[in-house]
Amino acid sequence: MQTYTPGKTEIAGVLKELGIGEKNYGASTGCKHYAAQGPVLESYSPVDGQLIGAVETSTAGDYEKVMKIAEQAFIAWRAIPAPRRGEIVRQMGDQIRKYKEPLGKLVSYEMGKSLQEGMGEVQEMIDICDFAVGLSRQLYGLTMHSERPKHRMYEQWHPLGIVGIISAFNFPVAVWSWNSMLAWVCGDVCVWKPSSKTPLCAVACQNIITEVLKNNNVPEGVSCLLIGNPVGDMMNKDKRVPMVSFTGSTRIGRRVSSLVAERFGKTILELGGNNAIIVSEHADLNMVLMGSVFGAVGTAGQRCTSTRRLIIHESVYDKTIGVLKNAYGQLKIGNPLDASNHVGPLIDKKAVEDYLNAIAKAKQEGGKMVVEGKVLSGDGYESGCYVQPCIIEAKNSFGIVQEETFAPILYVMKYKTIEEAIAMQNDVPQGLSSSIFTNNMREMEKFLSAEGSDCGIANVNIGTSGAEIGGAFGGEKETGGGRESGSDAWKAYMRRQTNTINYGSDLPLAQGIKFNV
């Protein structure tokens, strides 16, 4: 293994450039930062186990202070023309461009993903800013023909108000930007509760955009940050927050959905994935190798779109397994800031425990190890968070295969017919991402048809992992049904209003009803 130690000077320089000190505020309303009154939250890097910094957490009192400011900000922000709001988001994109390298390094160091992936995540932030700028001039409604004479009907879209964003550790900055940039051009204000496992990334984002907020006299409270786990339920129960966007586990998602629905609020839920690639007998195995290996081990298997299952046609099963075993044997595992490494650490030791438990359960159910899994120790692995990506031959019906384990575990299984493969792909509770590798047009069209994949994302000849910001991102079933990012996902951040204008001198009623008074 090649070892790489970033060095205190390099990381210290990154933190200084991003405005992060040893102790950081836990509440912010944009340009104003507040010393939150809750316990101090320490952030340790899974890369080397070192303390990066500490953040104050928010109490109920801190929450109330920030929410009152956000309420007032919405009144002013919604009155600013959408193209002007888009211009401010454009400037944010430019500001993020300036800080792409240090922010990408912090994402990599605090979360544990490779430096290339950290930079790629920041690029997603830049891309969604560009998307949102164009969207600010395209918040279109429809016009309809009225059945009544001299009447005109149309629909328009208005901002909702305060949008609560609860994000996960695996994409500590991109998911916030997918939501906030669209919400801002729609006229909403945002309150962000980031993952308590990656709080410094959130502080950095708020620091980066502060200059833009200040230069444009943006109302205090348009971009709010509250750190600490209790904040999540405060938002979920708060009638002042008409919409909560939650990214995380299905288990927590059920609670979020229930609490917000109780008060008739709206949710965007981006929950678990149990994503499969179907490898057809007509597949290009070179493409399969690239798509499945990156899908399974990228971000150490901690993406909601990570490849969990490989459903392989029996005629190419042995060959595919041989190619995969060879590729896994060449994986370099180590410090993600070293570009020569393919796989970094899991987020913490609890994730390592989940990884080991999943392997044990798979073996108990009859799974056979194709590539052994283990926790790595020794030079460069001092954090205790590095594991060996593994492959397990399993059945789709195994209980552990039906679950999502956030770790680099790939289950492989055989199929005979395309109908059987699609049924296996769909026979899990989750429905986020799916893929088929085939050069057979009938197979690919069947996979994409109504009788094919039941996932929100269905790909042909690319893997399950990752997505472009131009398309709506999200899934079905226990994945939650939410959509973020591109396409018409912006509608979730607005309320629809149907308008009818009578420009005549009579008042005819709909459906020809006669009502004489």
Coordinates of C-alpha atoms in Angstrom, one line a residue:
M1 CA 0.0 0.0 0.0
Q2 CA 1.1 3.5 -0.8
T3 CA 0.8 5.7 2.3
Y4 CA -0.1 9.3 2.1
T5 CA -0.2 11.7 5.0
P6 CA -1.7 15.1 4.1
G7 CA 0.3 16.9 6.8
K8 CA -1.1 19.3 9.4
T9 CA 0.1 22.2 7.3
E10 CA -1.9 21.3 4.2
I11 CA -5.1 20.6 6.2
A12 CA -4.6 23.7 8.4
G13 CA -4.2 25.7 5.2
V14 CA -7.5 24.4 3.8
L15 CA -9.4 25.1 7.0
K16 CA -8.0 28.6 7.2
E17 CA -8.9 29.3 3.6
L18 CA -12.4 28.2 4.3
G19 CA -12.7 30.3 7.4
I20 CA -12.8 27.3 9.8
G21 CA -11.2 27.6 13.2
E22 CA -10.8 25.3 16.2
K23 CA -14.3 26.2 17.4
N24 CA -17.1 27.2 15.0
Y25 CA -20.5 28.7 15.3
G26 CA -23.5 26.4 15.3
A27 CA -26.1 28.8 14.1
S28 CA -26.1 31.3 11.2
T29 CA -28.7 33.4 9.3
G30 CA -26.4 34.2 6.4
C31 CA -23.9 37.0 7.2
K32 CA -24.5 36.8 10.9
H33 CA -23.2 33.9 12.9
Y34 CA -24.2 33.0 16.5
A35 CA -22.6 31.2 19.3
A36 CA -25.1 28.3 19.7
Q37 CA -25.8 27.2 23.3
G38 CA -25.8 23.4 22.8
P39 CA -23.0 20.9 23.4
V40 CA -19.8 21.1 21.3
L41 CA -19.7 18.6 18.4
E42 CA -16.2 17.4 17.5
S43 CA -15.5 16.3 14.0
Y44 CA -12.9 13.6 13.5
S45 CA -11.6 12.5 10.1
P46 CA -12.1 8.9 9.1
V47 CA -8.9 9.3 7.0
D48 CA -6.5 9.4 9.9
G49 CA -8.7 9.6 13.0
Q50 CA -7.5 13.1 13.8
L51 CA -9.7 15.9 15.2
I52 CA -10.4 18.5 12.5
G53 CA -12.4 21.0 14.5
A54 CA -15.4 21.5 16.8
V55 CA -18.8 23.1 16.2
E56 CA -21.3 24.4 18.7
T57 CA -24.7 22.8 18.4
S58 CA -28.1 24.5 18.4
T59 CA -30.7 24.5 21.2
A60 CA -34.4 25.1 21.0
G61 CA -33.7 28.7 21.8
D62 CA -31.2 29.0 19.0
Y63 CA -33.7 27.4 16.6
E64 CA -36.4 29.8 17.5
K65 CA -34.1 32.8 17.0
V66 CA -33.1 31.6 13.6
M67 CA -36.6 30.7 12.5
K68 CA -38.0 34.1 13.4
I69 CA -35.3 35.8 11.2
A70 CA -36.0 33.3 8.4
E71 CA -39.8 34.1 8.5
Q72 CA -39.0 37.8 8.0
A73 CA -36.5 37.1 5.3
F74 CA -39.1 35.2 3.3
I75 CA -41.4 38.2 3.1
A76 CA -38.6 40.3 1.5
W77 CA -37.0 37.6 -0.6
R78 CA -40.2 36.4 -2.3
A79 CA -40.8 40.0 -3.6
I80 CA -37.4 40.1 -5.4
P81 CA -37.9 39.1 -9.1
A82 CA -36.9 35.6 -9.9
P83 CA -34.3 36.5 -12.5
R84 CA -32.7 38.8 -9.9
R85 CA -32.6 35.9 -7.4
G86 CA -31.1 33.8 -10.2
E87 CA -28.3 36.4 -10.6
I88 CA -27.4 36.1 -6.9
V89 CA -27.3 32.3 -7.3
R90 CA -25.0 32.8 -10.3
Q91 CA -22.6 34.8 -8.2
M92 CA -22.7 32.0 -5.6
G93 CA -21.7 29.5 -8.3
D94 CA -18.7 31.8 -9.2
Q95 CA -17.7 32.0 -5.6
I96 CA -17.9 28.2 -5.2
R97 CA -15.6 27.9 -8.3
K98 CA -13.0 30.0 -6.5
Y99 CA -13.0 27.6 -3.5
K100 CA -13.4 24.4 -5.4
E101 CA -10.0 23.0 -4.4
P102 CA -10.1 23.7 -0.7
L103 CA -13.7 22.7 -0.3
G104 CA -13.1 19.5 -2.3
K105 CA -10.2 18.6 0.0
L106 CA -12.3 19.2 3.1
V107 CA -15.1 17.0 1.7
S108 CA -12.6 14.3 1.1
Y109 CA -10.9 14.7 4.5
E110 CA -14.0 15.0 6.6
M111 CA -16.2 12.4 4.8
G112 CA -13.5 10.1 3.5
K113 CA -14.3 10.0 -0.2
S114 CA -11.5 10.2 -2.8
L115 CA -10.2 13.6 -3.7
Q116 CA -11.5 13.2 -7.2
E117 CA -15.0 12.5 -5.8
G118 CA -14.7 15.4 -3.4
M119 CA -13.8 17.7 -6.3
G120 CA -16.6 16.2 -8.4
E121 CA -19.1 16.9 -5.6
V122 CA -18.2 20.5 -5.5
Q123 CA -18.5 20.6 -9.3
E124 CA -22.1 19.4 -8.9
M125 CA -22.7 22.4 -6.7
I126 CA -21.4 24.7 -9.5
D127 CA -23.5 22.9 -12.1
I128 CA -26.7 23.2 -10.1
C129 CA -26.0 26.9 -9.7
D130 CA -25.8 27.2 -13.5
F131 CA -29.0 25.1 -13.8
A132 CA -30.8 27.3 -11.3
V133 CA -29.8 30.5 -13.1
G134 CA -31.6 29.4 -16.3
L135 CA -34.5 28.1 -14.2
S136 CA -35.0 31.6 -12.7
R137 CA -36.4 32.7 -16.1
Q138 CA -38.4 29.5 -16.7
L139 CA -40.8 29.1 -13.8
Y140 CA -43.6 28.6 -16.3
G141 CA -47.3 28.0 -15.7
L142 CA -50.0 26.9 -18.2
T143 CA -52.9 28.7 -19.7
M144 CA -56.2 26.8 -20.1
H145 CA -59.4 27.5 -22.1
S146 CA -62.4 28.2 -19.9
E147 CA -65.8 26.7 -20.7
R148 CA -67.4 30.1 -19.8
P149 CA -67.4 32.9 -22.3
K150 CA -65.1 35.9 -21.7
H151 CA -63.1 34.0 -19.1
R152 CA -59.4 33.2 -19.0
M153 CA -57.8 30.5 -16.9
Y154 CA -54.1 30.0 -16.1
E155 CA -52.0 28.6 -13.4
Q156 CA -49.0 30.1 -11.7
W157 CA -46.4 29.0 -9.1
H158 CA -45.6 30.8 -5.9
P159 CA -42.9 30.2 -3.3
L160 CA -43.7 28.0 -0.3
G161 CA -41.8 29.8 2.4
I162 CA -39.2 28.2 4.6
V163 CA -37.7 25.0 3.2
G164 CA -36.0 22.7 5.7
I165 CA -33.0 20.8 4.4
I166 CA -31.7 17.8 6.3
S167 CA -28.7 16.3 4.5
A168 CA -26.6 13.2 4.9
F169 CA -22.9 12.7 5.5
N170 CA -22.1 10.9 2.2
F171 CA -22.8 14.0 0.1
P172 CA -22.1 16.7 2.7
V173 CA -22.3 19.7 0.3
A174 CA -24.0 18.7 -3.0
V175 CA -27.4 17.7 -1.6
W176 CA -27.7 21.0 0.2
S177 CA -27.0 22.8 -3.1
W178 CA -29.5 20.7 -5.1
N179 CA -32.2 21.9 -2.7
S180 CA -31.1 25.4 -1.8
M181 CA -30.2 26.8 -5.2
L182 CA -33.6 25.7 -6.7
A183 CA -35.5 26.8 -3.6
W184 CA -33.8 30.2 -3.7
V185 CA -34.7 31.0 -7.3
C186 CA -38.2 29.8 -6.5
G187 CA -38.4 32.5 -3.8
D188 CA -38.0 30.3 -0.7
V189 CA -35.6 30.7 2.1
C190 CA -33.6 27.7 3.4
V191 CA -32.8 26.3 6.9
W192 CA -30.1 23.6 6.7
K193 CA -29.4 21.0 9.3
P194 CA -26.3 19.1 8.0
S195 CA -25.2 15.7 9.1
S196 CA -23.5 15.8 12.5
K197 CA -20.8 13.6 11.0
T198 CA -19.7 16.3 8.5
P199 CA -20.5 19.6 10.2
L200 CA -17.4 21.5 9.0
C201 CA -18.3 21.1 5.3
A202 CA -21.6 22.9 6.1
V203 CA -19.8 25.7 7.9
A204 CA -17.5 26.1 5.0
C205 CA -20.4 26.4 2.5
Q206 CA -22.0 29.1 4.6
N207 CA -18.7 30.9 4.8
I208 CA -18.2 30.8 1.0
I209 CA -21.5 32.3 0.1
T210 CA -21.5 35.0 2.9
E211 CA -19.6 37.5 0.7
V212 CA -22.3 37.1 -2.1
L213 CA -25.1 37.6 0.4
K214 CA -23.5 40.7 1.8
N215 CA -22.6 42.3 -1.6
N216 CA -26.2 41.9 -2.8
N217 CA -27.9 43.0 0.4
V218 CA -29.7 39.7 0.6
P219 CA -32.1 39.7 3.6
E220 CA -30.6 38.1 6.7
G221 CA -32.2 34.7 7.0
V222 CA -32.4 33.6 3.4
S223 CA -29.6 31.1 4.0
C224 CA -29.7 29.6 7.5
L225 CA -27.6 26.9 9.2
L226 CA -28.4 25.1 12.4
I227 CA -26.1 22.3 13.6
G228 CA -27.1 19.4 15.9
N229 CA -29.4 16.3 15.6
P230 CA -32.3 17.7 17.7
V231 CA -32.8 20.4 15.0
G232 CA -34.2 17.8 12.6
D233 CA -37.3 17.0 14.7
M234 CA -37.8 20.7 15.5
M235 CA -38.1 21.3 11.8
N236 CA -40.3 18.2 11.2
K237 CA -42.8 19.4 13.8
D238 CA -42.7 23.1 12.9
K239 CA -45.8 24.4 11.0
R240 CA -43.7 27.4 9.8
V241 CA -41.7 24.9 7.6
P242 CA -44.1 23.9 4.8
M243 CA -41.6 21.6 3.2
V244 CA -38.8 19.4 4.5
S245 CA -36.3 17.8 2.2
F246 CA -34.7 14.8 4.0
T247 CA -31.8 12.7 2.7
G248 CA -30.9 9.7 4.8
S249 CA -32.0 6.2 5.9
T250 CA -35.4 4.7 5.3
R251 CA -35.8 4.2 9.0
I252 CA -35.4 7.9 9.8
G253 CA -37.3 8.8 6.6
R254 CA -40.4 7.1 8.0
R255 CA -40.3 9.3 11.1
V256 CA -39.7 12.5 9.0
S257 CA -42.6 11.6 6.7
S258 CA -44.9 10.8 9.6
L259 CA -44.1 14.0 11.6
V260 CA -44.4 16.3 8.6
A261 CA -47.6 14.7 7.3
E262 CA -49.2 15.0 10.7
R263 CA -49.2 18.8 10.2
F264 CA -50.0 18.5 6.4
G265 CA -46.5 19.6 5.4
K266 CA -44.7 18.5 2.2
T267 CA -41.6 16.3 2.0
I268 CA -38.9 15.4 -0.4
L269 CA -37.6 12.0 0.7
E270 CA -34.3 10.7 -0.7
L271 CA -33.9 7.4 1.3
G272 CA -32.2 4.0 0.8
G273 CA -31.1 2.3 -2.4
N274 CA -30.5 -1.4 -3.1
N275 CA -29.3 -0.9 -6.6
A276 CA -28.7 -3.7 -9.1
I277 CA -26.9 -4.1 -12.4
I278 CA -28.2 -6.8 -14.8
V279 CA -25.4 -8.3 -16.9
S280 CA -26.8 -9.7 -20.0
E281 CA -25.3 -12.4 -22.1
H282 CA -25.1 -9.7 -24.8
A283 CA -23.1 -7.3 -22.6
D284 CA -19.7 -5.8 -23.2
L285 CA -17.8 -7.1 -20.3
N286 CA -15.2 -4.4 -20.4
M287 CA -18.0 -1.9 -19.8
V288 CA -19.5 -4.1 -17.1
L289 CA -16.2 -4.1 -15.3
M290 CA -15.9 -0.4 -15.2
G291 CA -19.5 0.3 -14.2
S292 CA -19.8 -2.4 -11.6
V293 CA -16.5 -1.9 -9.8
F294 CA -16.8 1.9 -9.5
G295 CA -20.5 1.4 -8.6
A296 CA -19.6 -1.0 -5.8
V297 CA -16.4 0.5 -4.3
G298 CA -16.7 4.2 -5.2
T299 CA -17.1 6.3 -2.0
A300 CA -16.4 3.0 -0.2
G301 CA -19.9 1.9 -1.1
Q302 CA -21.5 4.8 0.8
R303 CA -23.6 6.3 -2.0
C304 CA -27.3 5.8 -2.1
T305 CA -26.7 4.8 -5.7
S306 CA -23.9 2.4 -5.0
T307 CA -24.2 -1.0 -6.8
R308 CA -25.3 -3.6 -4.2
R309 CA -26.3 -6.4 -6.5
L310 CA -25.0 -7.9 -9.7
I311 CA -27.5 -10.1 -11.5
I312 CA -25.5 -12.0 -14.1
H313 CA -26.7 -14.2 -17.0
E314 CA -25.7 -17.8 -16.3
S315 CA -23.8 -18.1 -19.6
V316 CA -21.4 -15.3 -18.7
Y317 CA -21.4 -15.7 -14.9
D318 CA -18.1 -17.5 -14.4
K319 CA -16.3 -15.1 -16.8
T320 CA -17.7 -12.0 -15.2
I321 CA -16.8 -13.3 -11.7
G322 CA -13.2 -14.0 -12.9
V323 CA -12.9 -10.5 -14.3
L324 CA -14.2 -8.9 -11.1
K325 CA -11.9 -11.0 -8.8
N326 CA -9.0 -9.8 -10.8
A327 CA -10.1 -6.2 -10.6
Y328 CA -10.7 -6.3 -6.9
G329 CA -7.2 -7.8 -6.4
Q330 CA -5.8 -4.6 -7.9
L331 CA -7.7 -2.1 -5.8
K332 CA -5.6 0.3 -3.8
I333 CA -7.1 1.2 -0.4
G334 CA -5.8 4.1 1.6
N335 CA -5.8 7.8 2.2
P336 CA -8.4 9.3 -0.2
L337 CA -6.3 12.5 -0.7
D338 CA -3.8 10.3 -2.5
A339 CA -5.1 10.1 -6.1
S340 CA -3.4 6.8 -6.6
N341 CA -5.8 5.1 -4.2
H342 CA -9.2 3.8 -5.3
V343 CA -11.0 3.3 -2.0
G344 CA -11.0 5.4 1.1
P345 CA -12.4 4.7 4.6
L346 CA -15.9 4.2 5.9
I347 CA -17.3 7.2 7.7
D348 CA -16.8 5.8 11.2
K349 CA -16.4 2.7 13.3
K350 CA -20.2 2.2 13.5
A351 CA -20.2 1.8 9.7
V352 CA -17.3 -0.7 10.0
E353 CA -19.5 -2.7 12.5
D354 CA -22.4 -2.7 10.1
Y355 CA -20.1 -4.0 7.3
L356 CA -18.9 -6.9 9.5
N357 CA -22.4 -7.7 10.6
A358 CA -23.7 -7.8 7.1
I359 CA -20.9 -10.2 6.0
A360 CA -21.7 -12.4 9.0
K361 CA -25.4 -12.5 8.2
A362 CA -24.8 -13.3 4.5
K363 CA -22.6 -16.3 5.5
Q364 CA -25.3 -17.4 8.0
E365 CA -27.9 -17.4 5.2
G366 CA -25.7 -19.5 2.9
G367 CA -23.7 -16.8 1.1
K368 CA -20.2 -17.8 -0.3
M369 CA -17.3 -15.4 -0.2
V370 CA -15.9 -14.7 -3.7
V371 CA -13.6 -11.9 -2.4
E372 CA -13.1 -11.9 1.3
G373 CA -13.9 -8.9 3.4
K374 CA -11.9 -7.7 6.4
V375 CA -11.0 -4.6 8.4
L376 CA -7.6 -3.3 7.5
S377 CA -5.0 -2.4 10.1
G378 CA -1.4 -1.2 10.2
D379 CA 0.4 1.8 8.6
G380 CA -2.0 4.2 7.1
Y381 CA -5.1 2.5 8.6
E382 CA -4.8 4.0 12.1
S383 CA -8.4 5.4 12.1
G384 CA -9.8 1.8 12.0
C385 CA -12.3 2.8 9.3
Y386 CA -10.7 1.1 6.3
V387 CA -12.2 -2.2 5.0
Q388 CA -11.6 -4.5 2.1
P389 CA -14.3 -4.3 -0.6
C390 CA -15.8 -7.8 -0.9
I391 CA -18.0 -9.9 -3.2
I392 CA -20.5 -12.5 -1.9
E393 CA -22.4 -15.0 -3.9
A394 CA -25.9 -14.9 -2.6
K395 CA -29.6 -15.3 -3.4
N396 CA -31.8 -12.3 -3.9
S397 CA -34.2 -13.6 -1.2
F398 CA -31.6 -13.5 1.6
G399 CA -32.7 -11.1 4.3
I400 CA -29.4 -9.2 4.3
V401 CA -29.6 -8.8 0.5
Q402 CA -33.0 -7.2 0.9
E403 CA -31.4 -4.5 3.1
E404 CA -29.1 -1.6 2.3
T405 CA -25.7 -1.8 3.9
F406 CA -23.7 1.4 3.5
A407 CA -20.4 -0.4 2.7
P408 CA -18.5 -1.9 -0.2
I409 CA -20.3 -5.2 -0.3
L410 CA -21.4 -6.6 -3.7
Y411 CA -23.8 -9.5 -3.9
V412 CA -23.6 -11.6 -7.1
M413 CA -26.3 -14.0 -8.4
K414 CA -27.4 -15.8 -11.6
Y415 CA -30.4 -15.6 -13.9
K416 CA -31.7 -17.5 -16.9
T417 CA -34.2 -15.1 -18.7
I418 CA -34.5 -11.4 -18.9
E419 CA -37.9 -11.6 -17.3
E420 CA -36.4 -13.4 -14.3
A421 CA -33.6 -10.8 -14.1
I422 CA -36.0 -7.9 -14.1
A423 CA -38.1 -9.6 -11.4
M424 CA -35.1 -10.1 -9.2
Q425 CA -34.0 -6.5 -9.8
N426 CA -37.4 -5.3 -8.6
D427 CA -37.8 -7.7 -5.8
V428 CA -36.4 -5.5 -3.0
P429 CA -38.2 -2.8 -0.9
Q430 CA -36.0 0.0 -2.3
G431 CA -36.4 1.6 -5.8
L432 CA -33.7 4.2 -6.5
S433 CA -31.2 3.3 -9.2
S434 CA -30.9 0.4 -11.7
S435 CA -28.9 -0.6 -14.7
I436 CA -28.7 -3.2 -17.5
F437 CA -25.6 -3.9 -19.6
T438 CA -26.6 -5.3 -23.0
N439 CA -26.2 -4.7 -26.7
N440 CA -29.6 -6.3 -27.4
M441 CA -32.1 -3.6 -28.2
R442 CA -35.1 -5.7 -27.2
E443 CA -33.6 -6.3 -23.8
M444 CA -32.8 -2.6 -23.2
E445 CA -36.2 -1.4 -24.3
K446 CA -38.0 -4.1 -22.1
F447 CA -35.9 -2.9 -19.2
L448 CA -36.9 0.7 -19.7
S449 CA -40.6 -0.1 -20.4
A450 CA -43.5 -0.2 -17.8
E451 CA -42.8 -3.9 -17.3
G452 CA -39.1 -3.2 -16.7
S453 CA -37.3 -1.5 -13.8
D454 CA -39.4 -0.1 -11.1
C455 CA -36.7 2.4 -10.0
G456 CA -36.7 6.2 -10.3
I457 CA -33.4 5.9 -12.3
A458 CA -32.9 3.2 -15.0
N459 CA -29.7 3.2 -17.0
V460 CA -28.5 1.2 -20.1
N461 CA -24.7 0.5 -20.4
I462 CA -23.7 2.7 -17.6
G463 CA -23.7 1.9 -13.9
T464 CA -26.1 2.7 -11.1
S465 CA -23.8 5.2 -9.3
G466 CA -24.0 8.9 -9.8
A467 CA -26.4 11.1 -11.7
E468 CA -26.4 14.3 -13.8
I469 CA -28.0 17.4 -12.4
G470 CA -30.1 17.9 -15.5
G471 CA -32.4 15.0 -14.6
A472 CA -34.7 14.7 -11.6
F473 CA -33.0 12.6 -9.0
G474 CA -34.9 10.2 -6.7
G475 CA -36.6 6.8 -6.4
E476 CA -39.8 4.9 -5.6
K477 CA -41.0 2.5 -2.9
E478 CA -38.9 2.8 0.3
T479 CA -36.6 5.3 -1.4
G480 CA -39.3 7.8 -0.7
G481 CA -40.6 9.0 -4.0
G482 CA -38.9 12.4 -3.8
R483 CA -37.2 14.2 -6.7
E484 CA -34.4 16.8 -6.5
S485 CA -32.1 18.6 -8.9
G486 CA -33.1 18.9 -12.5
S487 CA -36.1 18.5 -14.9
D488 CA -39.2 19.9 -13.2
A489 CA -38.1 19.1 -9.6
W490 CA -38.4 22.8 -9.0
K491 CA -42.2 22.4 -8.6
A492 CA -41.7 20.7 -5.3
Y493 CA -40.4 24.0 -3.9
M494 CA -43.5 26.0 -5.0
R495 CA -47.2 26.0 -4.6
R496 CA -49.5 25.8 -7.6
Q497 CA -52.4 28.3 -8.0
T498 CA -55.1 28.1 -10.6
N499 CA -56.5 31.5 -11.6
T500 CA -59.7 32.5 -13.4
I501 CA -60.3 36.0 -14.7
N502 CA -63.8 37.1 -15.9
Y503 CA -63.3 40.0 -18.3
G504 CA -67.0 40.2 -19.3
S505 CA -70.0 41.9 -17.8
D506 CA -71.9 38.8 -16.9
L507 CA -71.3 36.1 -14.3
P508 CA -71.9 32.7 -15.9
L509 CA -71.4 29.7 -13.7
A510 CA -69.4 26.6 -14.5
Q511 CA -71.1 23.6 -16.0
G512 CA -73.9 25.8 -17.2
I513 CA -75.5 26.0 -13.7
K514 CA -78.4 28.5 -13.4
F515 CA -78.7 30.2 -10.0
N516 CA -81.2 33.1 -9.9
V517 CA -81.3 35.5 -7.0

